[in-house]
Coordinates of C-alpha atoms in Angstrom, one line a residue:
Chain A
X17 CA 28.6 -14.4 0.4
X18 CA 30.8 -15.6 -2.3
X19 CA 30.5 -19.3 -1.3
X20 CA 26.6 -18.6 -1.4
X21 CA 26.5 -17.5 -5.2
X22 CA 29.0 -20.2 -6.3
X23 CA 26.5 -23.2 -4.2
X24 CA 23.3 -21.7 -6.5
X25 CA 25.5 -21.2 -9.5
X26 CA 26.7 -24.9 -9.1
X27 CA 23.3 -26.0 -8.4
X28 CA 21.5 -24.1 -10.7
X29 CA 23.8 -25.7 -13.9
X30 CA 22.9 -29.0 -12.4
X31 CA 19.7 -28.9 -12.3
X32 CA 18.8 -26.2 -15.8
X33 CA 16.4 -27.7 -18.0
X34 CA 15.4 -30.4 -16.1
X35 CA 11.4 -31.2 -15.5
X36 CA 9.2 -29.8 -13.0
X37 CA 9.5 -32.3 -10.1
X38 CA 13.1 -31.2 -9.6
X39 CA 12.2 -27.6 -10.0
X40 CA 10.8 -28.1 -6.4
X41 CA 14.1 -29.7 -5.2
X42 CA 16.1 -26.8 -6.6
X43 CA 13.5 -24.5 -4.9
X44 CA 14.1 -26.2 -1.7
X45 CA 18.0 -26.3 -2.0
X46 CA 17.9 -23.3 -2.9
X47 CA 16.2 -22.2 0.2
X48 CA 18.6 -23.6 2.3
X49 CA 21.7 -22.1 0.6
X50 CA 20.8 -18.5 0.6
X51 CA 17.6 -17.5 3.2
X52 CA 19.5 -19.5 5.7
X53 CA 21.9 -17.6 5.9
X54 CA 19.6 -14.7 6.9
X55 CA 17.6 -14.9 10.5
X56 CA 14.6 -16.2 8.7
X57 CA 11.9 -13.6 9.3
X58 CA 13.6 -12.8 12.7
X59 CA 12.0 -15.4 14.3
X60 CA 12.1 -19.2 15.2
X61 CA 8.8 -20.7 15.6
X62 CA 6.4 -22.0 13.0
X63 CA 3.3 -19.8 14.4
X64 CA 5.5 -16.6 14.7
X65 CA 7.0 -17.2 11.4
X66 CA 3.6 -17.2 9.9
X67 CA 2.8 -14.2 11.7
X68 CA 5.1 -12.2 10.2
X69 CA 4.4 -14.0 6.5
X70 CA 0.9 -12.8 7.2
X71 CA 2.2 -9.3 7.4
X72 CA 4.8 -9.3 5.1
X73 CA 2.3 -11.2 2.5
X74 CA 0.1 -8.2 3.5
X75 CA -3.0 -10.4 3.6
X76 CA -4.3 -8.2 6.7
X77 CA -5.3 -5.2 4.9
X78 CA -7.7 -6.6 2.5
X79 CA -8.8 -9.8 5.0
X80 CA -9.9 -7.2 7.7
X81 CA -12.5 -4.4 7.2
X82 CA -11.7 -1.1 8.1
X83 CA -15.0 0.4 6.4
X84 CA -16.9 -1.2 9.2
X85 CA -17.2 2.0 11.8
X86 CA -20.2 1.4 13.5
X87 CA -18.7 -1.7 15.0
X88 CA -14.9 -0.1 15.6
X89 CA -13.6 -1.9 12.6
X90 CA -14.3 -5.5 11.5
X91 CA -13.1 -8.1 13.4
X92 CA -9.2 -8.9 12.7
X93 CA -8.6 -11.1 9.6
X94 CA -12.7 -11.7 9.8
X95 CA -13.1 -10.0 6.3
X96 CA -16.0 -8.0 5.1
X97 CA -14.0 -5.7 3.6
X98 CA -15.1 -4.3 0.4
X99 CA -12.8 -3.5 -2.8
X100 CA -13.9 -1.7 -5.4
X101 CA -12.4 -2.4 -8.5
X102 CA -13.1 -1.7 -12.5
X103 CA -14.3 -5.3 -12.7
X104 CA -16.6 -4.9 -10.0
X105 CA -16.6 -5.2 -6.2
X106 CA -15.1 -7.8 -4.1
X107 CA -15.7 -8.8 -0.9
X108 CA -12.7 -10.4 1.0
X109 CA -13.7 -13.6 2.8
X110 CA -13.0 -14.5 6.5
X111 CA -9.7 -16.7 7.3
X112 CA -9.7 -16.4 11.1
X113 CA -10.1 -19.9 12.6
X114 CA -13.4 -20.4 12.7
X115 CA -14.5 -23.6 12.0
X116 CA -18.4 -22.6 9.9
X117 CA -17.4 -19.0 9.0
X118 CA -13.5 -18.7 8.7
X119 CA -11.4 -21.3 7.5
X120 CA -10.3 -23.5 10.8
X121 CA -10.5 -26.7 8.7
X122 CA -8.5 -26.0 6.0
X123 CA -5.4 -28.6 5.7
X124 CA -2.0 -27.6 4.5
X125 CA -3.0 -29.1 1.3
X126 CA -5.9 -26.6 1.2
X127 CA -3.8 -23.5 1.4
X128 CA -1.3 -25.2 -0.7
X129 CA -4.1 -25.1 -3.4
X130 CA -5.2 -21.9 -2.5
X131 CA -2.3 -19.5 -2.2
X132 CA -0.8 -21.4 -5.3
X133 CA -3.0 -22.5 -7.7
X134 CA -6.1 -19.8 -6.9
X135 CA -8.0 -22.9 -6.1
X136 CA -10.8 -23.0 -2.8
X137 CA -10.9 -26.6 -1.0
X138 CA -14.1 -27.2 -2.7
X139 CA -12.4 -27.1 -6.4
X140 CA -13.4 -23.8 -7.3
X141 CA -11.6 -20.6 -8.6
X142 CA -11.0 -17.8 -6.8
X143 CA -11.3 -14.7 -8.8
X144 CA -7.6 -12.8 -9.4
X145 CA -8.5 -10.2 -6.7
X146 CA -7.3 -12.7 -4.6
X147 CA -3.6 -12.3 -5.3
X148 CA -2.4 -15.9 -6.2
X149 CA -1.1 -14.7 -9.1
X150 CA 2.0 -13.3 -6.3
X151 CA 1.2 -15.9 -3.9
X152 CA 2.0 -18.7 -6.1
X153 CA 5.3 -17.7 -5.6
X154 CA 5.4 -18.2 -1.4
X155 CA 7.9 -21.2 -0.6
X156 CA 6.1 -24.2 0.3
X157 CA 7.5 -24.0 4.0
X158 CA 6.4 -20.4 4.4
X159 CA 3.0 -21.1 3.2
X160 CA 3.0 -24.3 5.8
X161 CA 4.0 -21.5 8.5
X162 CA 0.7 -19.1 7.3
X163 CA -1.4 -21.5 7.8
X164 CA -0.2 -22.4 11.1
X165 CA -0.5 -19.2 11.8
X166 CA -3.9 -18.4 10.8
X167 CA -5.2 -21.4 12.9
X168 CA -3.8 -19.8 16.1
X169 CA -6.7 -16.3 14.9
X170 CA -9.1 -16.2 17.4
X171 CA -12.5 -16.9 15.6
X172 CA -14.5 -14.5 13.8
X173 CA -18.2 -15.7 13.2
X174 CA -18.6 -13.4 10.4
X175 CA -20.5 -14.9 7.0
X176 CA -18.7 -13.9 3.8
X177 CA -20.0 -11.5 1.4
X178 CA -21.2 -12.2 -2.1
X179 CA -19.3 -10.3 -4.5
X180 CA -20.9 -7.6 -7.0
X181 CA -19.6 -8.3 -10.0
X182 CA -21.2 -7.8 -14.2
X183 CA -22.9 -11.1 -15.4
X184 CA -19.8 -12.2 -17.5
X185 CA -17.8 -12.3 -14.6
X186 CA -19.1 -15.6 -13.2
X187 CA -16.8 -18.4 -11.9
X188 CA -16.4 -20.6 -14.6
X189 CA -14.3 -17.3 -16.7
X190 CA -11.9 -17.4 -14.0
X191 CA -10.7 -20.7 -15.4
X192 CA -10.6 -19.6 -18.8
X193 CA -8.7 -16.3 -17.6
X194 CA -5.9 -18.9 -15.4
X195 CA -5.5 -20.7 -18.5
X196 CA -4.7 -17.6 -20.2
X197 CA -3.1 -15.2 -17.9
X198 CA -2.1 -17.4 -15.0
X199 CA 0.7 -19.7 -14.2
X200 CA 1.5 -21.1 -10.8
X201 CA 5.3 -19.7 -10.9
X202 CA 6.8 -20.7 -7.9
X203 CA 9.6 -19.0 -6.4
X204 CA 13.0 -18.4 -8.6
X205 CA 16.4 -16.9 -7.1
X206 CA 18.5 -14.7 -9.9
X207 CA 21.8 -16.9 -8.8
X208 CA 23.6 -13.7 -10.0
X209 CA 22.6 -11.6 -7.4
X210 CA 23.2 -11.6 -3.8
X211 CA 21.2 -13.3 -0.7
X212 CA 19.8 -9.4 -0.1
X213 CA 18.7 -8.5 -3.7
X214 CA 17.0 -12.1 -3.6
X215 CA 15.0 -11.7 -0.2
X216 CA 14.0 -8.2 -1.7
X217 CA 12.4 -9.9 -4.8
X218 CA 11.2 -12.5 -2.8
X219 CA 9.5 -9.8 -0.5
X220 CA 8.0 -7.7 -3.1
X221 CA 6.6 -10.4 -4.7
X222 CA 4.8 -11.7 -1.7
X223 CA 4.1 -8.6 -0.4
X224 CA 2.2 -8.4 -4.2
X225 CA 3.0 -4.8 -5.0
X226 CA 2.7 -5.1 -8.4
X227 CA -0.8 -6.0 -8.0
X228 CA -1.4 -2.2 -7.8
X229 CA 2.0 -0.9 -9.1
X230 CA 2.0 -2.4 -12.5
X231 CA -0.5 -1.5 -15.2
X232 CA -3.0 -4.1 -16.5
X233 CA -4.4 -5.4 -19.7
X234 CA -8.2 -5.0 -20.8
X235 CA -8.7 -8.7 -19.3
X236 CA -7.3 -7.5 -15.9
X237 CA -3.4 -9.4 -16.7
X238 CA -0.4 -7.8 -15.7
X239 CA 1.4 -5.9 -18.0
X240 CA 5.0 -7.7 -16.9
X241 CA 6.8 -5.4 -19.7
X242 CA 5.7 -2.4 -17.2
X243 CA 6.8 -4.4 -14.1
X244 CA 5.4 -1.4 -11.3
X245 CA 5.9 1.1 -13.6
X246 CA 2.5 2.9 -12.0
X247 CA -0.8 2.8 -12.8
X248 CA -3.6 4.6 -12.9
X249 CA -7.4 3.4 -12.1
X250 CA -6.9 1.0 -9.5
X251 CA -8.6 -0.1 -7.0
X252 CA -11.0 2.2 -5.7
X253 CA -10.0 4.6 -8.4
X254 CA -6.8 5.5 -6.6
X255 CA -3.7 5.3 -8.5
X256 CA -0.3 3.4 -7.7
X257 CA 2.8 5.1 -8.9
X258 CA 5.7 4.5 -10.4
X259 CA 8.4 2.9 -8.3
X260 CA 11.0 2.1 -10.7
X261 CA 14.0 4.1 -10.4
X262 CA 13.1 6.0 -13.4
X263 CA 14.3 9.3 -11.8
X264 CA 11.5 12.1 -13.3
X265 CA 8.5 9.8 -13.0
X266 CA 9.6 6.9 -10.7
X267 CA 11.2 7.0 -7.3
X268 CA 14.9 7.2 -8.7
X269 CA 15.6 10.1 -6.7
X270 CA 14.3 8.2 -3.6
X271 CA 17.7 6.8 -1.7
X272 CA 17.5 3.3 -0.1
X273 CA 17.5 4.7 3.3
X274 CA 14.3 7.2 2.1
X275 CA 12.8 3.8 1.1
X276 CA 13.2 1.9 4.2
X277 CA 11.6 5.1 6.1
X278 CA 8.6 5.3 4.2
X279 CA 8.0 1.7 4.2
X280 CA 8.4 2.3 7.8
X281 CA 6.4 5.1 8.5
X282 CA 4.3 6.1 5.3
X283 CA 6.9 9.5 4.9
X284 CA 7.7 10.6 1.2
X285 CA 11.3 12.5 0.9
X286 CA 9.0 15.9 0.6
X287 CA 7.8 15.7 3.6
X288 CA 4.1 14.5 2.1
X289 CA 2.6 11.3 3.9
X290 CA 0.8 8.6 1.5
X291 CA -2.7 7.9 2.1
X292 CA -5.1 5.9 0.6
X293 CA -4.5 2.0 0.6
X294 CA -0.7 2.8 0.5
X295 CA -0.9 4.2 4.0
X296 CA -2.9 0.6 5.1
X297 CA -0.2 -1.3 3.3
X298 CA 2.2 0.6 6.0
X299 CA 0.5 0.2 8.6
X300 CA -0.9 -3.7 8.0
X301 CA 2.6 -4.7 6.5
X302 CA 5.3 -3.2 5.9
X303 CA 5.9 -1.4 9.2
X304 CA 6.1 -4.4 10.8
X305 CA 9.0 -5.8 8.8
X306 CA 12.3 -5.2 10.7
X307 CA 14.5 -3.1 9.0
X308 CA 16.9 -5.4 7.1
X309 CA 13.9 -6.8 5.5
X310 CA 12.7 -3.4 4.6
X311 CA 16.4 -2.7 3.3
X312 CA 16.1 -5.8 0.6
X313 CA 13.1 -4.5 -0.9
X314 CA 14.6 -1.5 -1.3
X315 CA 17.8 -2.6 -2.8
X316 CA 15.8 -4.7 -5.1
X317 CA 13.6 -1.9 -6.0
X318 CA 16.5 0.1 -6.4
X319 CA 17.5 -2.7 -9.0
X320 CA 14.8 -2.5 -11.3
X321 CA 15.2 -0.8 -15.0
X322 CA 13.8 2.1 -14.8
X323 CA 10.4 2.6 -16.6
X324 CA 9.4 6.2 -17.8
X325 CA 5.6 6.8 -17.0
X326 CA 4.3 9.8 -18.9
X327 CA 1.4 9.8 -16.5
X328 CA 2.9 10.3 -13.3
X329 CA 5.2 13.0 -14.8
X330 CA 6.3 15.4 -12.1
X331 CA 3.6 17.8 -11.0
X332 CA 3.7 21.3 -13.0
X333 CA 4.7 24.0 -10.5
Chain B
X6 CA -27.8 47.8 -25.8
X7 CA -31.2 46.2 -26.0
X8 CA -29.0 42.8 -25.5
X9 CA -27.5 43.9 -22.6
X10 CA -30.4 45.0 -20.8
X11 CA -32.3 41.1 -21.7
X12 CA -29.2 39.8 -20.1
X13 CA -29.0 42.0 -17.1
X14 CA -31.0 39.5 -15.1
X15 CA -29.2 36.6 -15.8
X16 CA -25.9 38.1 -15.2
X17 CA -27.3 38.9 -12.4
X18 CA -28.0 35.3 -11.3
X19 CA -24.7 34.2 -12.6
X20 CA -21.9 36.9 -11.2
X21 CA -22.7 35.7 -7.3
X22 CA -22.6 31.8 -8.0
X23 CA -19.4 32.6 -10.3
X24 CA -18.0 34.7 -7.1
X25 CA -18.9 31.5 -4.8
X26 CA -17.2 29.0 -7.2
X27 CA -14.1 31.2 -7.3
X28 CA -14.1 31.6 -3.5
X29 CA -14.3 27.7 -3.1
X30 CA -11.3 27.6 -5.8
X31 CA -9.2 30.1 -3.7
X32 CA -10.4 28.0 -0.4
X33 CA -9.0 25.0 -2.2
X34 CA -5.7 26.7 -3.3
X35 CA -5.0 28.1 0.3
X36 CA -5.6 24.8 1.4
X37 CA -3.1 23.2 -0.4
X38 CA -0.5 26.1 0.1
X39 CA -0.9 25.3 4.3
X40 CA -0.7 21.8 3.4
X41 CA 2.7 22.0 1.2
X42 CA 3.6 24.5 4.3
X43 CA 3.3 22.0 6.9
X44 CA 4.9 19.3 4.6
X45 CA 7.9 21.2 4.1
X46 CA 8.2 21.1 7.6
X47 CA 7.4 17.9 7.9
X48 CA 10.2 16.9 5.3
X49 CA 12.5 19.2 6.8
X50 CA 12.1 17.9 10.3
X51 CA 12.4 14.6 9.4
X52 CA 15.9 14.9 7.5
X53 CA 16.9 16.2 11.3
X54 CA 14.9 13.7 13.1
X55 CA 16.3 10.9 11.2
X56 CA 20.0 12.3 11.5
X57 CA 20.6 12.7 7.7
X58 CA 21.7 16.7 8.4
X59 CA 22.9 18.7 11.3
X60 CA 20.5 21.4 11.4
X61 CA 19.1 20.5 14.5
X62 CA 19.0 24.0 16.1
X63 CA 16.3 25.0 13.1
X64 CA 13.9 22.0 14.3
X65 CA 12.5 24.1 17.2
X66 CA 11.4 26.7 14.0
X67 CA 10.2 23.9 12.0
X68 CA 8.0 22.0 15.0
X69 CA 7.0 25.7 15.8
X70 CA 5.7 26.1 12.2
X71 CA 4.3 22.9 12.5
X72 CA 2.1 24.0 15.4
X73 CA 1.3 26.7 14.0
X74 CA 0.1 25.7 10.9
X75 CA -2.1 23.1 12.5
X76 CA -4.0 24.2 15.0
X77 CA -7.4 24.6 12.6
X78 CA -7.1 21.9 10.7
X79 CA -11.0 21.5 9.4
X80 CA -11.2 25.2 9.3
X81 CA -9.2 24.6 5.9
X82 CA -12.0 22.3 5.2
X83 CA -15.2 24.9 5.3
X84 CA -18.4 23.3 3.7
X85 CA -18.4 24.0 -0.4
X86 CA -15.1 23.2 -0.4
X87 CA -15.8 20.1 -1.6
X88 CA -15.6 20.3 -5.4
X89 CA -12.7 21.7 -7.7
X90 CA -9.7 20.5 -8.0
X91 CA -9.4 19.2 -4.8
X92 CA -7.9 15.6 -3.5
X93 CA -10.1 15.9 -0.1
X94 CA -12.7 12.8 -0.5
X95 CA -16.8 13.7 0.1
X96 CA -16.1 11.2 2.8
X97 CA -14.5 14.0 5.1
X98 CA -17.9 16.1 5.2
X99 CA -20.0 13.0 5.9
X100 CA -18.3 12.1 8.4
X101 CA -17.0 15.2 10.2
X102 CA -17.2 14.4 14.1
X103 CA -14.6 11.7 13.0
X104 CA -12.7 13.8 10.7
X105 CA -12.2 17.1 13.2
X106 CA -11.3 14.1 16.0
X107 CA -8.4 12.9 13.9
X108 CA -7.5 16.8 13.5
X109 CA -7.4 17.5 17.4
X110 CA -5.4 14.2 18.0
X111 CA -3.0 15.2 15.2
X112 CA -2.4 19.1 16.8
X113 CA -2.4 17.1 20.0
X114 CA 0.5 15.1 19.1
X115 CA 2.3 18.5 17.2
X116 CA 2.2 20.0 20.6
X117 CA 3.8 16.9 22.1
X118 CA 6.5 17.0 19.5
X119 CA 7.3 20.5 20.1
X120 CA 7.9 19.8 23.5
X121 CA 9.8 16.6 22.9
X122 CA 12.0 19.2 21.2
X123 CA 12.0 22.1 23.7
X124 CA 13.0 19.6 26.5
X125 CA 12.9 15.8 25.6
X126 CA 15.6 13.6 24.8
X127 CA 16.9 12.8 21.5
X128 CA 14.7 9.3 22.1
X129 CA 11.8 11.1 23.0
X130 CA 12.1 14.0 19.7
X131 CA 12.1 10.7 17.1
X132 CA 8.9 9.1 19.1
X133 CA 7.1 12.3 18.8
X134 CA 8.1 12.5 15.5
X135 CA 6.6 9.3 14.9
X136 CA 3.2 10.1 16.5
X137 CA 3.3 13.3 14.5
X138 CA 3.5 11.1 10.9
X139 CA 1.0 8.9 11.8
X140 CA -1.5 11.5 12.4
X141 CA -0.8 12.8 8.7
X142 CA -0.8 8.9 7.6
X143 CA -4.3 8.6 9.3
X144 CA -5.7 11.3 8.0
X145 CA -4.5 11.2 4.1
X146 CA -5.3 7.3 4.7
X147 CA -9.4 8.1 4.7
X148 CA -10.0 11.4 3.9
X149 CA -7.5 12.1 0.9
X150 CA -7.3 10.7 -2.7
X151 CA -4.6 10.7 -4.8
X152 CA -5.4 10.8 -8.7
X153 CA -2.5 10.8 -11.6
X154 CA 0.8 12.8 -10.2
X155 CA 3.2 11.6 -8.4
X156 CA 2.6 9.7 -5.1

């Protein structure tokens, strides 16, 4: 382990302040130094690797439509699924393979663009309920292994949806919101902290759970100061809660073993099972993560400074 | 006196619908009580299960409570239950047939688990277990919403 740190810290002297084409060298050297070390994503091949990005990334929740009962659910990754939010409702598109209807001729390029930038092959914006804002931080290689993936879903021919959203809302205010609100970040390891703590972050920034767990501004930003500190009027008017380690209104009570169980299983410490898009996340995601994975975020969780969050105050008895 | 009498009729009217809102209050509040009831079951069983204490004689008591507890699942859930301070979504009554099918599966897979733990393996108790936690995942996944308290 030791050797590990020392490589980034060396590494990350060398390369401090320089510009942003070497920022994706350090990236990539970084890469090798620390997630090597690890099975990456317990598995070899490019397809299965995306496979379990997919999950981890948790794109399967929102990309397949559950709502859909008549048909038995919507057809897997075929989108269609509606999500409700204060800015109106979105409807998630289709990324199986199909050529017309799903996106079987996107190029690595195009999801390059996509999952970092928030940008569709035809030059457009997508709207922040995609969550590029996390995705920008996927590793070039693992978005290389989604895609590859994604090309191996068995075709959906399912049109997409127009979303419902109020006239203001149009395309063109995305751009102005990116140029506010938006930076394609990229990936950065904390070359203080260990390979475990680093695959943790790594993990619940892809797996985007701030995008419900941390409060956001009137214009729909991220409050980073409150970094999942909880918040209330989500998505379908369900709230997230706190899971900083503050120990009366966050999860600090919550070992790292009670963690990796409910991540597993959807089981609170009480005895109480989550429901809600939190028991989708465990089901489309995070219970199929193998353990050690599970562990880091945990750890990393664990990590956090713990945020006191008057409004998820323990329940008066 | 003369007020009294005007108002007769109207108290009248109000006293039963007053009674009916407090009975769908009270349904709400037993509700909840079997619910916490079967959680703390759930909780304890799982602190066995998972091998963080030793009790492991009690879980027969606690899958037994289990059992018990769940064996009329959407009789918690009579019709006018549905407004109050309750977390149960209108979705459960529109969609009953589904909803009382999750609840059969659920007590289904209770009565599995207390057998798993009558007879079964160690193996078999933590894969009943499982099946047992999904069916409260299922269930609090599209007929339950949370608002502002923890989890």
């Amino acid at each position: 382990m030791a050797h590990v740190s020392l490589a980034v810290r060396l590494v990350a002297r060398t390369f401090a302040g320089k510009t942003n084409s070497l920022s994706c060298m350090t990236r990539w050297f970084f890469s090798l130094s620390l997630f090597a070390a690890a099975p990456l994503w317990g598995s070899d091949t490019l397809v299965d690797r995306g496979a379990y990005l997919v999950r981890a990334a948790g794109c399967v929740s929102c990309h397949t439509n559950p709502d859909d009962h008549d048909n038995g659910g919507g057809g897997f990754l075929a989108g269609g699924r509606a999500l409700r939010t204060p800015f109106g409702t979105f409807f998630s598109p289709n990324i199986t393979s199909d050529p017309q209807y799903g996106i079987g001729q996107w190029s690595d390029d195009d999801f390059l663009r996509a999952l970092r930038h928030g940008i569709a092959p035809d030059g457009s914006h997508y709207y922040p309920a995609f969550p590029y804002t996390s995705y920008s931080r996927l590793r070039d290689e693992d978005i290389r292994a989604i895609a590859a993936y994604l090309r191996t879903v068995k075709p959906a021919a399912a049109a997409n949806l127009e979303h419902v959203l109020p006239w203001y809302l149009w395309r063109g205010a995305v751009a102005v919101w990116k140029g506010l609100f938006f930076e394609p970040a990229g990936f950065s390891i904390a070359p203080d902290k260990d390979a475990e703590y680093n695959r943790g972050s790594y993990l619940v920034a892809i797996g985007h759970c701030s995008e419900c767990h941390t409060p956001r501004n009137r214009f729909g930003a991220l409050d980073s100061s409150r970094f999942l500190a909880g918040a209330k009027d989500g998505a379908e008017g369900e709230s997230a809660p706190n899971i900083t380690p503050h120990r009366s209104t966050g999860i600090g009570k919550w070992s790292v073993d009670d963690m990796v169980y409910f991540l597993e299983t959807g089981a609170l410490p009480d005895g109480d099972y989550t429901g809600g898009f939190m028991s989708e996340v465990v089901d489309d995601s995070t219970s199929h993560l193998n353990n050690e994975d599970l562990k880091a975020m945990a750890v990393y969780l664990k990590s956090l400074p713990a945020i006191h969050n008057p409004d998820f105050a323990e329940k008066q008895k | 006196m003369k007020f009294i009498l005007k108002s007769l009729p109207l108290l009248l009217f109000i006293l039963p619908a007053l009674s009916v809102a407090d009975e769908a209050e009270n349904q709400i509040k037993y509700r909840q009580a079997v619910m916490k009831a079967i959680g703390g079951h759930m909780g304890a069983s799982a602190l066995i299960v998972r091998g963080k204490i030793s009790h492991r004689d009690q879980l027969k008591a606690h899958a037994d409570g289990l059992l018990a507890m769940s064996r009329d699942i959407p009789g918690l859930f009579p019709e006018g239950s549905d407004f109050g301070e309750t977390e149960a979504k209108e979705i459960l009554w529109e969609r009953w047939d589904d909803f009382r099918e999750v609840s059969d599966k659920s007590k289904t897979s209770i009565e599995n688990f207390v057998k798993a733990v009558e007879t079964g393996s160690e193996d078999d108790v933590v894969a009943a277990f499982r099946e047992v936690g999904k069916g409260c995942k299922g269930c609090h996944e599209d007929f339950r919403q949370k608002h502002e308290h923890n989890h």
